[in-house]
């Protein structure tokens, strides 16, 4: 069930919520700027999160926004920081969270604001695997944007991607720290990184911390140890980051979930 995977940001979550999340069975995917779940979608309380959320199901989903307006469809885009609650879910569906500062996230947020929350995205949750569904959504959102291949990346961008995991594990790291090691201005590095990776450097660093923490949990670490290994100040810092970004507690990182984790 996916109900526990979407918590109420406007209230304090209970121990029961964390327990329910750990018991959820389904598939999940984590990439820089992308978090996705596939499973049953159940009703939620009113909440909001910074990530743009896309929900897709074989049967219509009903969502009510912060003004009480009902949105219904098989494909819904919820813009960044928008209060909402799921009224009617689906037995099987997708919930994809996109960082609004990525190219794909910005495109999704723009669609929701320009054309409303209900959309006809090019994804069929009834067929295929989660990674394929995410790829279909990204292709739909990015069809008007040129992408940069791995072979076309500037050398400093490739070098930054190689340096960052170890720098992040060592603690707080800023874009200026990376630029200094590479002998390039922070402004130039930030521009190249955003253009060629599709996500600003400072946001990539945040998602990299989540990736490292997730790998720690998958390896058997408790949340405190995983938070420390990922360069978070403490587990409370990780909790605040997860709730602010996705509206979810760190217990979403359950080993009971079939995770697809990759950079």
PDB file of C-alpha atoms in Angstrom:
ATOM      1  CA  UNK A   1       0.000   0.000   0.000  1.00  0.00           C
ATOM      2  CA  UNK A   2       1.181   3.490  -0.769  1.00  0.00           C
ATOM      3  CA  UNK A   3      -0.889   5.381   1.804  1.00  0.00           C
ATOM      4  CA  UNK A   4       1.896   5.447   4.375  1.00  0.00           C
ATOM      5  CA  UNK A   5       4.375   6.615   1.760  1.00  0.00           C
ATOM      6  CA  UNK A   6       2.702  10.012   1.645  1.00  0.00           C
ATOM      7  CA  UNK A   7       2.621  11.602   5.083  1.00  0.00           C
ATOM      8  CA  UNK A   8       0.890  14.714   6.368  1.00  0.00           C
ATOM      9  CA  UNK A   9       3.399  17.562   6.401  1.00  0.00           C
ATOM     10  CA  UNK A  10       0.987  19.756   8.359  1.00  0.00           C
ATOM     11  CA  UNK A  11       1.013  17.516  11.443  1.00  0.00           C
ATOM     12  CA  UNK A  12       3.500  15.532  13.463  1.00  0.00           C
ATOM     13  CA  UNK A  13       3.829  11.998  12.137  1.00  0.00           C
ATOM     14  CA  UNK A  14       3.283   9.149  14.571  1.00  0.00           C
ATOM     15  CA  UNK A  15       5.273   6.008  15.254  1.00  0.00           C
ATOM     16  CA  UNK A  16       2.482   4.098  13.531  1.00  0.00           C
ATOM     17  CA  UNK A  17       3.128   5.992  10.285  1.00  0.00           C
ATOM     18  CA  UNK A  18       6.786   4.991  10.312  1.00  0.00           C
ATOM     19  CA  UNK A  19       5.849   1.367  11.053  1.00  0.00           C
ATOM     20  CA  UNK A  20       3.289   1.282   8.237  1.00  0.00           C
ATOM     21  CA  UNK A  21       5.836   2.704   5.785  1.00  0.00           C
ATOM     22  CA  UNK A  22       8.347  -0.011   6.675  1.00  0.00           C
ATOM     23  CA  UNK A  23       5.687  -2.655   5.960  1.00  0.00           C
ATOM     24  CA  UNK A  24       4.791  -1.310   2.509  1.00  0.00           C
ATOM     25  CA  UNK A  25       5.590  -3.757  -0.277  1.00  0.00           C
ATOM     26  CA  UNK A  26       6.316  -2.565  -3.786  1.00  0.00           C
ATOM     27  CA  UNK A  27       9.090  -1.302  -6.035  1.00  0.00           C
ATOM     28  CA  UNK A  28      10.948   1.988  -5.773  1.00  0.00           C
ATOM     29  CA  UNK A  29      13.608   3.838  -7.729  1.00  0.00           C
ATOM     30  CA  UNK A  30      16.110   6.542  -6.789  1.00  0.00           C
ATOM     31  CA  UNK A  31      18.134   8.637  -9.237  1.00  0.00           C
ATOM     32  CA  UNK A  32      19.554  12.168  -8.919  1.00  0.00           C
ATOM     33  CA  UNK A  33      16.457  14.367  -8.952  1.00  0.00           C
ATOM     34  CA  UNK A  34      14.014  11.427  -9.131  1.00  0.00           C
ATOM     35  CA  UNK A  35      12.242   9.275  -6.535  1.00  0.00           C
ATOM     36  CA  UNK A  36       9.558   6.866  -7.753  1.00  0.00           C
ATOM     37  CA  UNK A  37       7.274   4.220  -6.268  1.00  0.00           C
ATOM     38  CA  UNK A  38       5.025   1.614  -7.870  1.00  0.00           C
ATOM     39  CA  UNK A  39       2.249  -0.043  -5.894  1.00  0.00           C
ATOM     40  CA  UNK A  40      -1.196   0.585  -4.480  1.00  0.00           C
ATOM     41  CA  UNK A  41      -2.218   4.233  -4.095  1.00  0.00           C
ATOM     42  CA  UNK A  42      -4.491   4.901  -1.118  1.00  0.00           C
ATOM     43  CA  UNK A  43      -6.069   8.101   0.243  1.00  0.00           C
ATOM     44  CA  UNK A  44      -3.876  10.574   2.128  1.00  0.00           C
ATOM     45  CA  UNK A  45      -4.353  13.547   4.400  1.00  0.00           C
ATOM     46  CA  UNK A  46      -3.627  17.101   3.254  1.00  0.00           C
ATOM     47  CA  UNK A  47       0.108  17.609   2.767  1.00  0.00           C
ATOM     48  CA  UNK A  48       2.652  19.360   0.554  1.00  0.00           C
ATOM     49  CA  UNK A  49       6.237  18.773  -0.580  1.00  0.00           C
ATOM     50  CA  UNK A  50       8.844  20.574  -2.663  1.00  0.00           C
ATOM     51  CA  UNK A  51       9.113  17.845  -5.297  1.00  0.00           C
ATOM     52  CA  UNK A  52       6.735  17.901  -8.244  1.00  0.00           C
ATOM     53  CA  UNK A  53       4.659  14.717  -8.044  1.00  0.00           C
ATOM     54  CA  UNK A  54       3.296  12.714 -10.945  1.00  0.00           C
ATOM     55  CA  UNK A  55       0.712  10.027 -10.299  1.00  0.00           C
ATOM     56  CA  UNK A  56      -0.418   7.580 -12.955  1.00  0.00           C
ATOM     57  CA  UNK A  57      -2.812   4.661 -12.648  1.00  0.00           C
ATOM     58  CA  UNK A  58      -4.998   2.380 -14.768  1.00  0.00           C
ATOM     59  CA  UNK A  59      -8.121   3.753 -13.080  1.00  0.00           C
ATOM     60  CA  UNK A  60      -8.929   7.397 -12.239  1.00  0.00           C
ATOM     61  CA  UNK A  61      -7.379   8.979  -9.149  1.00  0.00           C
ATOM     62  CA  UNK A  62      -9.110  11.838  -7.329  1.00  0.00           C
ATOM     63  CA  UNK A  63      -7.026  14.579  -5.723  1.00  0.00           C
ATOM     64  CA  UNK A  64      -8.295  17.675  -3.903  1.00  0.00           C
ATOM     65  CA  UNK A  65      -6.078  20.776  -3.881  1.00  0.00           C
ATOM     66  CA  UNK A  66      -5.616  23.253  -1.042  1.00  0.00           C
ATOM     67  CA  UNK A  67      -8.638  25.269  -2.208  1.00  0.00           C
ATOM     68  CA  UNK A  68     -10.931  22.246  -2.146  1.00  0.00           C
ATOM     69  CA  UNK A  69     -11.044  21.826  -5.935  1.00  0.00           C
ATOM     70  CA  UNK A  70     -11.225  18.175  -7.016  1.00  0.00           C
ATOM     71  CA  UNK A  71      -8.931  16.935  -9.793  1.00  0.00           C
ATOM     72  CA  UNK A  72      -9.651  13.515 -11.325  1.00  0.00           C
ATOM     73  CA  UNK A  73      -7.821  11.508 -13.960  1.00  0.00           C
ATOM     74  CA  UNK A  74      -5.491   8.597 -14.627  1.00  0.00           C
ATOM     75  CA  UNK A  75      -2.506  10.960 -14.962  1.00  0.00           C
ATOM     76  CA  UNK A  76      -2.052  13.836 -12.517  1.00  0.00           C
ATOM     77  CA  UNK A  77       0.785  16.332 -12.011  1.00  0.00           C
ATOM     78  CA  UNK A  78       0.913  18.072  -8.627  1.00  0.00           C
ATOM     79  CA  UNK A  79       3.088  21.212  -8.744  1.00  0.00           C
ATOM     80  CA  UNK A  80       5.835  22.045  -6.276  1.00  0.00           C
ATOM     81  CA  UNK A  81       4.764  23.011  -2.742  1.00  0.00           C
ATOM     82  CA  UNK A  82       1.045  22.597  -3.581  1.00  0.00           C
ATOM     83  CA  UNK A  83      -1.172  21.383  -0.696  1.00  0.00           C
ATOM     84  CA  UNK A  84      -3.196  18.352  -1.777  1.00  0.00           C
ATOM     85  CA  UNK A  85      -4.777  15.131  -0.593  1.00  0.00           C
ATOM     86  CA  UNK A  86      -5.612  11.943  -2.452  1.00  0.00           C
ATOM     87  CA  UNK A  87      -9.330  11.159  -2.041  1.00  0.00           C
ATOM     88  CA  UNK A  88      -9.620   8.109  -4.273  1.00  0.00           C
ATOM     89  CA  UNK A  89      -6.541   6.068  -5.076  1.00  0.00           C
ATOM     90  CA  UNK A  90      -5.964   3.001  -7.238  1.00  0.00           C
ATOM     91  CA  UNK A  91      -5.069  -0.634  -6.724  1.00  0.00           C
ATOM     92  CA  UNK A  92      -1.995  -0.157  -8.875  1.00  0.00           C
ATOM     93  CA  UNK A  93      -0.191   2.988  -9.883  1.00  0.00           C
ATOM     94  CA  UNK A  94       2.929   5.113  -9.940  1.00  0.00           C
ATOM     95  CA  UNK A  95       4.047   8.013  -7.774  1.00  0.00           C
ATOM     96  CA  UNK A  96       7.033   9.852  -9.257  1.00  0.00           C
ATOM     97  CA  UNK A  97       8.683  12.753  -7.430  1.00  0.00           C
ATOM     98  CA  UNK A  98      10.847  15.142  -9.491  1.00  0.00           C
ATOM     99  CA  UNK A  99      13.109  17.862  -8.145  1.00  0.00           C
ATOM    100  CA  UNK A 100      11.557  21.090  -9.485  1.00  0.00           C
ATOM    101  CA  UNK A 101      15.024  22.448 -10.294  1.00  0.00           C
ATOM    102  CA  UNK A 102      15.750  19.647 -12.760  1.00  0.00           C
ATOM    103  CA  UNK A 103      14.840  20.131 -16.412  1.00  0.00           C
ATOM    104  CA  UNK A 104      12.179  17.407 -16.187  1.00  0.00           C
ATOM    105  CA  UNK A 105      10.788  18.683 -12.897  1.00  0.00           C
ATOM    106  CA  UNK A 106      10.546  22.238 -14.187  1.00  0.00           C
ATOM    107  CA  UNK A 107       8.778  20.996 -17.321  1.00  0.00           C
ATOM    108  CA  UNK A 108       6.254  19.034 -15.243  1.00  0.00           C
ATOM    109  CA  UNK A 109       5.643  21.961 -12.909  1.00  0.00           C
ATOM    110  CA  UNK A 110       5.134  24.262 -15.899  1.00  0.00           C
ATOM    111  CA  UNK A 111       2.575  21.875 -17.430  1.00  0.00           C
ATOM    112  CA  UNK A 112       0.600  21.728 -14.185  1.00  0.00           C
ATOM    113  CA  UNK A 113       0.485  25.520 -13.908  1.00  0.00           C
ATOM    114  CA  UNK A 114      -0.296  26.153 -17.578  1.00  0.00           C
ATOM    115  CA  UNK A 115      -2.700  23.317 -18.333  1.00  0.00           C
ATOM    116  CA  UNK A 116      -4.021  22.104 -14.984  1.00  0.00           C
ATOM    117  CA  UNK A 117      -3.200  19.086 -12.876  1.00  0.00           C
ATOM    118  CA  UNK A 118      -4.875  16.428 -15.058  1.00  0.00           C
ATOM    119  CA  UNK A 119      -2.783  15.270 -18.021  1.00  0.00           C
ATOM    120  CA  UNK A 120      -2.415  12.549 -20.633  1.00  0.00           C
ATOM    121  CA  UNK A 121       1.188  11.519 -20.037  1.00  0.00           C
ATOM    122  CA  UNK A 122       2.821   8.879 -22.198  1.00  0.00           C
ATOM    123  CA  UNK A 123       3.023   6.129 -19.567  1.00  0.00           C
ATOM    124  CA  UNK A 124       0.973   2.957 -19.053  1.00  0.00           C
ATOM    125  CA  UNK A 125       1.335   1.616 -15.475  1.00  0.00           C
ATOM    126  CA  UNK A 126      -0.264  -1.694 -16.484  1.00  0.00           C
ATOM    127  CA  UNK A 127       2.705  -2.808 -18.579  1.00  0.00           C
ATOM    128  CA  UNK A 128       6.454  -2.773 -18.000  1.00  0.00           C
ATOM    129  CA  UNK A 129       8.721  -2.128 -15.041  1.00  0.00           C
ATOM    130  CA  UNK A 130       9.178   0.965 -12.902  1.00  0.00           C
ATOM    131  CA  UNK A 131      12.446   2.063 -14.544  1.00  0.00           C
ATOM    132  CA  UNK A 132      10.743   1.915 -17.935  1.00  0.00           C
ATOM    133  CA  UNK A 133       7.766   3.907 -16.660  1.00  0.00           C
ATOM    134  CA  UNK A 134      10.065   6.615 -15.321  1.00  0.00           C
ATOM    135  CA  UNK A 135      11.960   6.694 -18.618  1.00  0.00           C
ATOM    136  CA  UNK A 136       8.651   7.104 -20.501  1.00  0.00           C
ATOM    137  CA  UNK A 137       7.596  10.019 -18.285  1.00  0.00           C
ATOM    138  CA  UNK A 138      10.975  11.732 -18.662  1.00  0.00           C
ATOM    139  CA  UNK A 139      10.914  11.278 -22.447  1.00  0.00           C
ATOM    140  CA  UNK A 140       7.446  12.848 -22.522  1.00  0.00           C
ATOM    141  CA  UNK A 141       8.493  15.800 -20.365  1.00  0.00           C
ATOM    142  CA  UNK A 142      11.807  16.330 -22.176  1.00  0.00           C
ATOM    143  CA  UNK A 143      10.677  15.824 -25.764  1.00  0.00           C
ATOM    144  CA  UNK A 144      11.260  19.501 -26.500  1.00  0.00           C
ATOM    145  CA  UNK A 145      14.638  19.652 -24.757  1.00  0.00           C
ATOM    146  CA  UNK A 146      17.955  18.582 -26.243  1.00  0.00           C
ATOM    147  CA  UNK A 147      19.890  16.252 -23.937  1.00  0.00           C
ATOM    148  CA  UNK A 148      23.649  15.961 -23.569  1.00  0.00           C
ATOM    149  CA  UNK A 149      25.124  12.479 -23.915  1.00  0.00           C
ATOM    150  CA  UNK A 150      27.850  11.117 -21.664  1.00  0.00           C
ATOM    151  CA  UNK A 151      30.393  11.446 -24.471  1.00  0.00           C
ATOM    152  CA  UNK A 152      29.519  15.133 -24.918  1.00  0.00           C
ATOM    153  CA  UNK A 153      30.059  16.182 -21.307  1.00  0.00           C
ATOM    154  CA  UNK A 154      32.687  18.770 -20.508  1.00  0.00           C
ATOM    155  CA  UNK A 155      35.714  17.292 -18.743  1.00  0.00           C
ATOM    156  CA  UNK A 156      35.168  19.313 -15.561  1.00  0.00           C
ATOM    157  CA  UNK A 157      31.595  18.008 -15.281  1.00  0.00           C
ATOM    158  CA  UNK A 158      32.818  14.420 -15.522  1.00  0.00           C
ATOM    159  CA  UNK A 159      35.537  15.181 -12.983  1.00  0.00           C
ATOM    160  CA  UNK A 160      33.018  16.801 -10.620  1.00  0.00           C
ATOM    161  CA  UNK A 161      30.770  13.730 -10.776  1.00  0.00           C
ATOM    162  CA  UNK A 162      33.756  11.558  -9.858  1.00  0.00           C
ATOM    163  CA  UNK A 163      34.879  13.790  -6.977  1.00  0.00           C
ATOM    164  CA  UNK A 164      31.529  14.440  -5.338  1.00  0.00           C
ATOM    165  CA  UNK A 165      30.759  11.088  -3.618  1.00  0.00           C
ATOM    166  CA  UNK A 166      33.911  11.176  -1.485  1.00  0.00           C
ATOM    167  CA  UNK A 167      33.583  14.914  -0.801  1.00  0.00           C
ATOM    168  CA  UNK A 168      29.980  14.498   0.348  1.00  0.00           C
ATOM    169  CA  UNK A 169      30.852  11.596   2.662  1.00  0.00           C
ATOM    170  CA  UNK A 170      33.453  13.798   4.344  1.00  0.00           C
ATOM    171  CA  UNK A 171      30.809  16.329   5.387  1.00  0.00           C
ATOM    172  CA  UNK A 172      29.486  19.665   4.220  1.00  0.00           C
ATOM    173  CA  UNK A 173      30.489  20.527   0.669  1.00  0.00           C
ATOM    174  CA  UNK A 174      29.633  23.516  -1.503  1.00  0.00           C
ATOM    175  CA  UNK A 175      29.886  24.081  -5.218  1.00  0.00           C
ATOM    176  CA  UNK A 176      32.763  26.492  -4.615  1.00  0.00           C
ATOM    177  CA  UNK A 177      34.692  23.657  -2.908  1.00  0.00           C
ATOM    178  CA  UNK A 178      34.310  21.457  -5.992  1.00  0.00           C
ATOM    179  CA  UNK A 179      35.191  24.313  -8.355  1.00  0.00           C
ATOM    180  CA  UNK A 180      38.335  25.105  -6.385  1.00  0.00           C
ATOM    181  CA  UNK A 181      39.572  21.514  -6.700  1.00  0.00           C
ATOM    182  CA  UNK A 182      38.912  21.571 -10.437  1.00  0.00           C
ATOM    183  CA  UNK A 183      40.520  24.958 -11.050  1.00  0.00           C
ATOM    184  CA  UNK A 184      37.393  26.540 -12.497  1.00  0.00           C
ATOM    185  CA  UNK A 185      35.132  29.338 -11.310  1.00  0.00           C
ATOM    186  CA  UNK A 186      32.091  28.296  -9.308  1.00  0.00           C
ATOM    187  CA  UNK A 187      29.829  30.206 -11.706  1.00  0.00           C
ATOM    188  CA  UNK A 188      31.204  28.402 -14.754  1.00  0.00           C
ATOM    189  CA  UNK A 189      31.033  24.990 -13.102  1.00  0.00           C
ATOM    190  CA  UNK A 190      27.452  25.586 -11.951  1.00  0.00           C
ATOM    191  CA  UNK A 191      26.404  26.601 -15.477  1.00  0.00           C
ATOM    192  CA  UNK A 192      28.062  23.602 -17.144  1.00  0.00           C
ATOM    193  CA  UNK A 193      26.788  21.143 -14.533  1.00  0.00           C
ATOM    194  CA  UNK A 194      23.172  22.303 -14.754  1.00  0.00           C
ATOM    195  CA  UNK A 195      23.252  22.329 -18.562  1.00  0.00           C
ATOM    196  CA  UNK A 196      24.856  18.913 -18.968  1.00  0.00           C
ATOM    197  CA  UNK A 197      23.552  16.914 -15.987  1.00  0.00           C
ATOM    198  CA  UNK A 198      20.089  18.459 -15.911  1.00  0.00           C
ATOM    199  CA  UNK A 199      20.135  19.412 -12.232  1.00  0.00           C
ATOM    200  CA  UNK A 200      21.931  22.278 -10.426  1.00  0.00           C
ATOM    201  CA  UNK A 201      25.101  21.252  -8.621  1.00  0.00           C
ATOM    202  CA  UNK A 202      23.804  22.188  -5.159  1.00  0.00           C
ATOM    203  CA  UNK A 203      20.653  20.097  -5.701  1.00  0.00           C
ATOM    204  CA  UNK A 204      22.718  17.193  -7.048  1.00  0.00           C
ATOM    205  CA  UNK A 205      24.730  17.268  -3.820  1.00  0.00           C
ATOM    206  CA  UNK A 206      21.497  16.967  -1.800  1.00  0.00           C
ATOM    207  CA  UNK A 207      20.276  14.005  -3.868  1.00  0.00           C
ATOM    208  CA  UNK A 208      23.714  12.417  -3.624  1.00  0.00           C
ATOM    209  CA  UNK A 209      23.421  12.565   0.167  1.00  0.00           C
ATOM    210  CA  UNK A 210      20.056  10.780  -0.073  1.00  0.00           C
ATOM    211  CA  UNK A 211      21.602   8.190  -2.404  1.00  0.00           C
ATOM    212  CA  UNK A 212      24.481   7.515   0.014  1.00  0.00           C
ATOM    213  CA  UNK A 213      22.110   7.306   2.984  1.00  0.00           C
ATOM    214  CA  UNK A 214      19.889   4.883   1.065  1.00  0.00           C
ATOM    215  CA  UNK A 215      22.858   2.674   0.222  1.00  0.00           C
ATOM    216  CA  UNK A 216      23.788   2.669   3.893  1.00  0.00           C
ATOM    217  CA  UNK A 217      20.317   1.493   4.889  1.00  0.00           C
ATOM    218  CA  UNK A 218      20.383  -1.178   2.181  1.00  0.00           C
ATOM    219  CA  UNK A 219      23.717  -2.355   3.594  1.00  0.00           C
ATOM    220  CA  UNK A 220      22.176  -2.773   7.047  1.00  0.00           C
ATOM    221  CA  UNK A 221      22.997   0.554   8.724  1.00  0.00           C
ATOM    222  CA  UNK A 222      20.480   2.177  11.047  1.00  0.00           C
ATOM    223  CA  UNK A 223      19.201   5.660  10.118  1.00  0.00           C
ATOM    224  CA  UNK A 224      21.669   7.418  12.442  1.00  0.00           C
ATOM    225  CA  UNK A 225      24.675   5.680  10.893  1.00  0.00           C
ATOM    226  CA  UNK A 226      23.351   6.131   7.344  1.00  0.00           C
ATOM    227  CA  UNK A 227      22.747   9.858   7.996  1.00  0.00           C
ATOM    228  CA  UNK A 228      26.285  10.341   9.274  1.00  0.00           C
ATOM    229  CA  UNK A 229      27.856   8.453   6.347  1.00  0.00           C
ATOM    230  CA  UNK A 230      25.948  10.661   3.900  1.00  0.00           C
ATOM    231  CA  UNK A 231      27.171  13.911   5.444  1.00  0.00           C
ATOM    232  CA  UNK A 232      23.897  14.899   7.115  1.00  0.00           C
ATOM    233  CA  UNK A 233      24.346  16.717  10.425  1.00  0.00           C
ATOM    234  CA  UNK A 234      22.280  14.011  12.147  1.00  0.00           C
ATOM    235  CA  UNK A 235      19.240  11.812  11.589  1.00  0.00           C
ATOM    236  CA  UNK A 236      16.941  14.783  12.307  1.00  0.00           C
ATOM    237  CA  UNK A 237      18.552  16.618   9.382  1.00  0.00           C
ATOM    238  CA  UNK A 238      17.834  13.625   7.131  1.00  0.00           C
ATOM    239  CA  UNK A 239      14.250  13.471   8.410  1.00  0.00           C
ATOM    240  CA  UNK A 240      13.661  17.174   7.704  1.00  0.00           C
ATOM    241  CA  UNK A 241      15.135  16.812   4.219  1.00  0.00           C
ATOM    242  CA  UNK A 242      12.923  13.823   3.352  1.00  0.00           C
ATOM    243  CA  UNK A 243       9.768  15.491   4.642  1.00  0.00           C
ATOM    244  CA  UNK A 244      10.482  18.850   3.009  1.00  0.00           C
ATOM    245  CA  UNK A 245      11.366  17.286  -0.340  1.00  0.00           C
ATOM    246  CA  UNK A 246       8.875  14.408  -0.623  1.00  0.00           C
ATOM    247  CA  UNK A 247       6.482  14.682   2.317  1.00  0.00           C
ATOM    248  CA  UNK A 248       7.838  11.279   3.403  1.00  0.00           C
ATOM    249  CA  UNK A 249       9.766  10.065   6.476  1.00  0.00           C
ATOM    250  CA  UNK A 250      13.203   8.388   6.156  1.00  0.00           C
ATOM    251  CA  UNK A 251      11.468   5.078   6.885  1.00  0.00           C
ATOM    252  CA  UNK A 252      10.564   5.082   3.188  1.00  0.00           C
ATOM    253  CA  UNK A 253      14.104   3.667   2.868  1.00  0.00           C
ATOM    254  CA  UNK A 254      12.843   0.312   4.072  1.00  0.00           C
ATOM    255  CA  UNK A 255      14.724  -2.802   3.019  1.00  0.00           C
ATOM    256  CA  UNK A 256      11.293  -4.434   2.607  1.00  0.00           C
ATOM    257  CA  UNK A 257      10.894  -2.388  -0.582  1.00  0.00           C
ATOM    258  CA  UNK A 258      12.403  -3.619  -3.852  1.00  0.00           C
ATOM    259  CA  UNK A 259      14.758  -0.678  -4.548  1.00  0.00           C
ATOM    260  CA  UNK A 260      16.445   0.239  -7.821  1.00  0.00           C
ATOM    261  CA  UNK A 261      19.240   2.616  -6.772  1.00  0.00           C
ATOM    262  CA  UNK A 262      21.700   4.129  -9.205  1.00  0.00           C
ATOM    263  CA  UNK A 263      23.643   7.262 -10.053  1.00  0.00           C
TER     264      UNK A 263
END
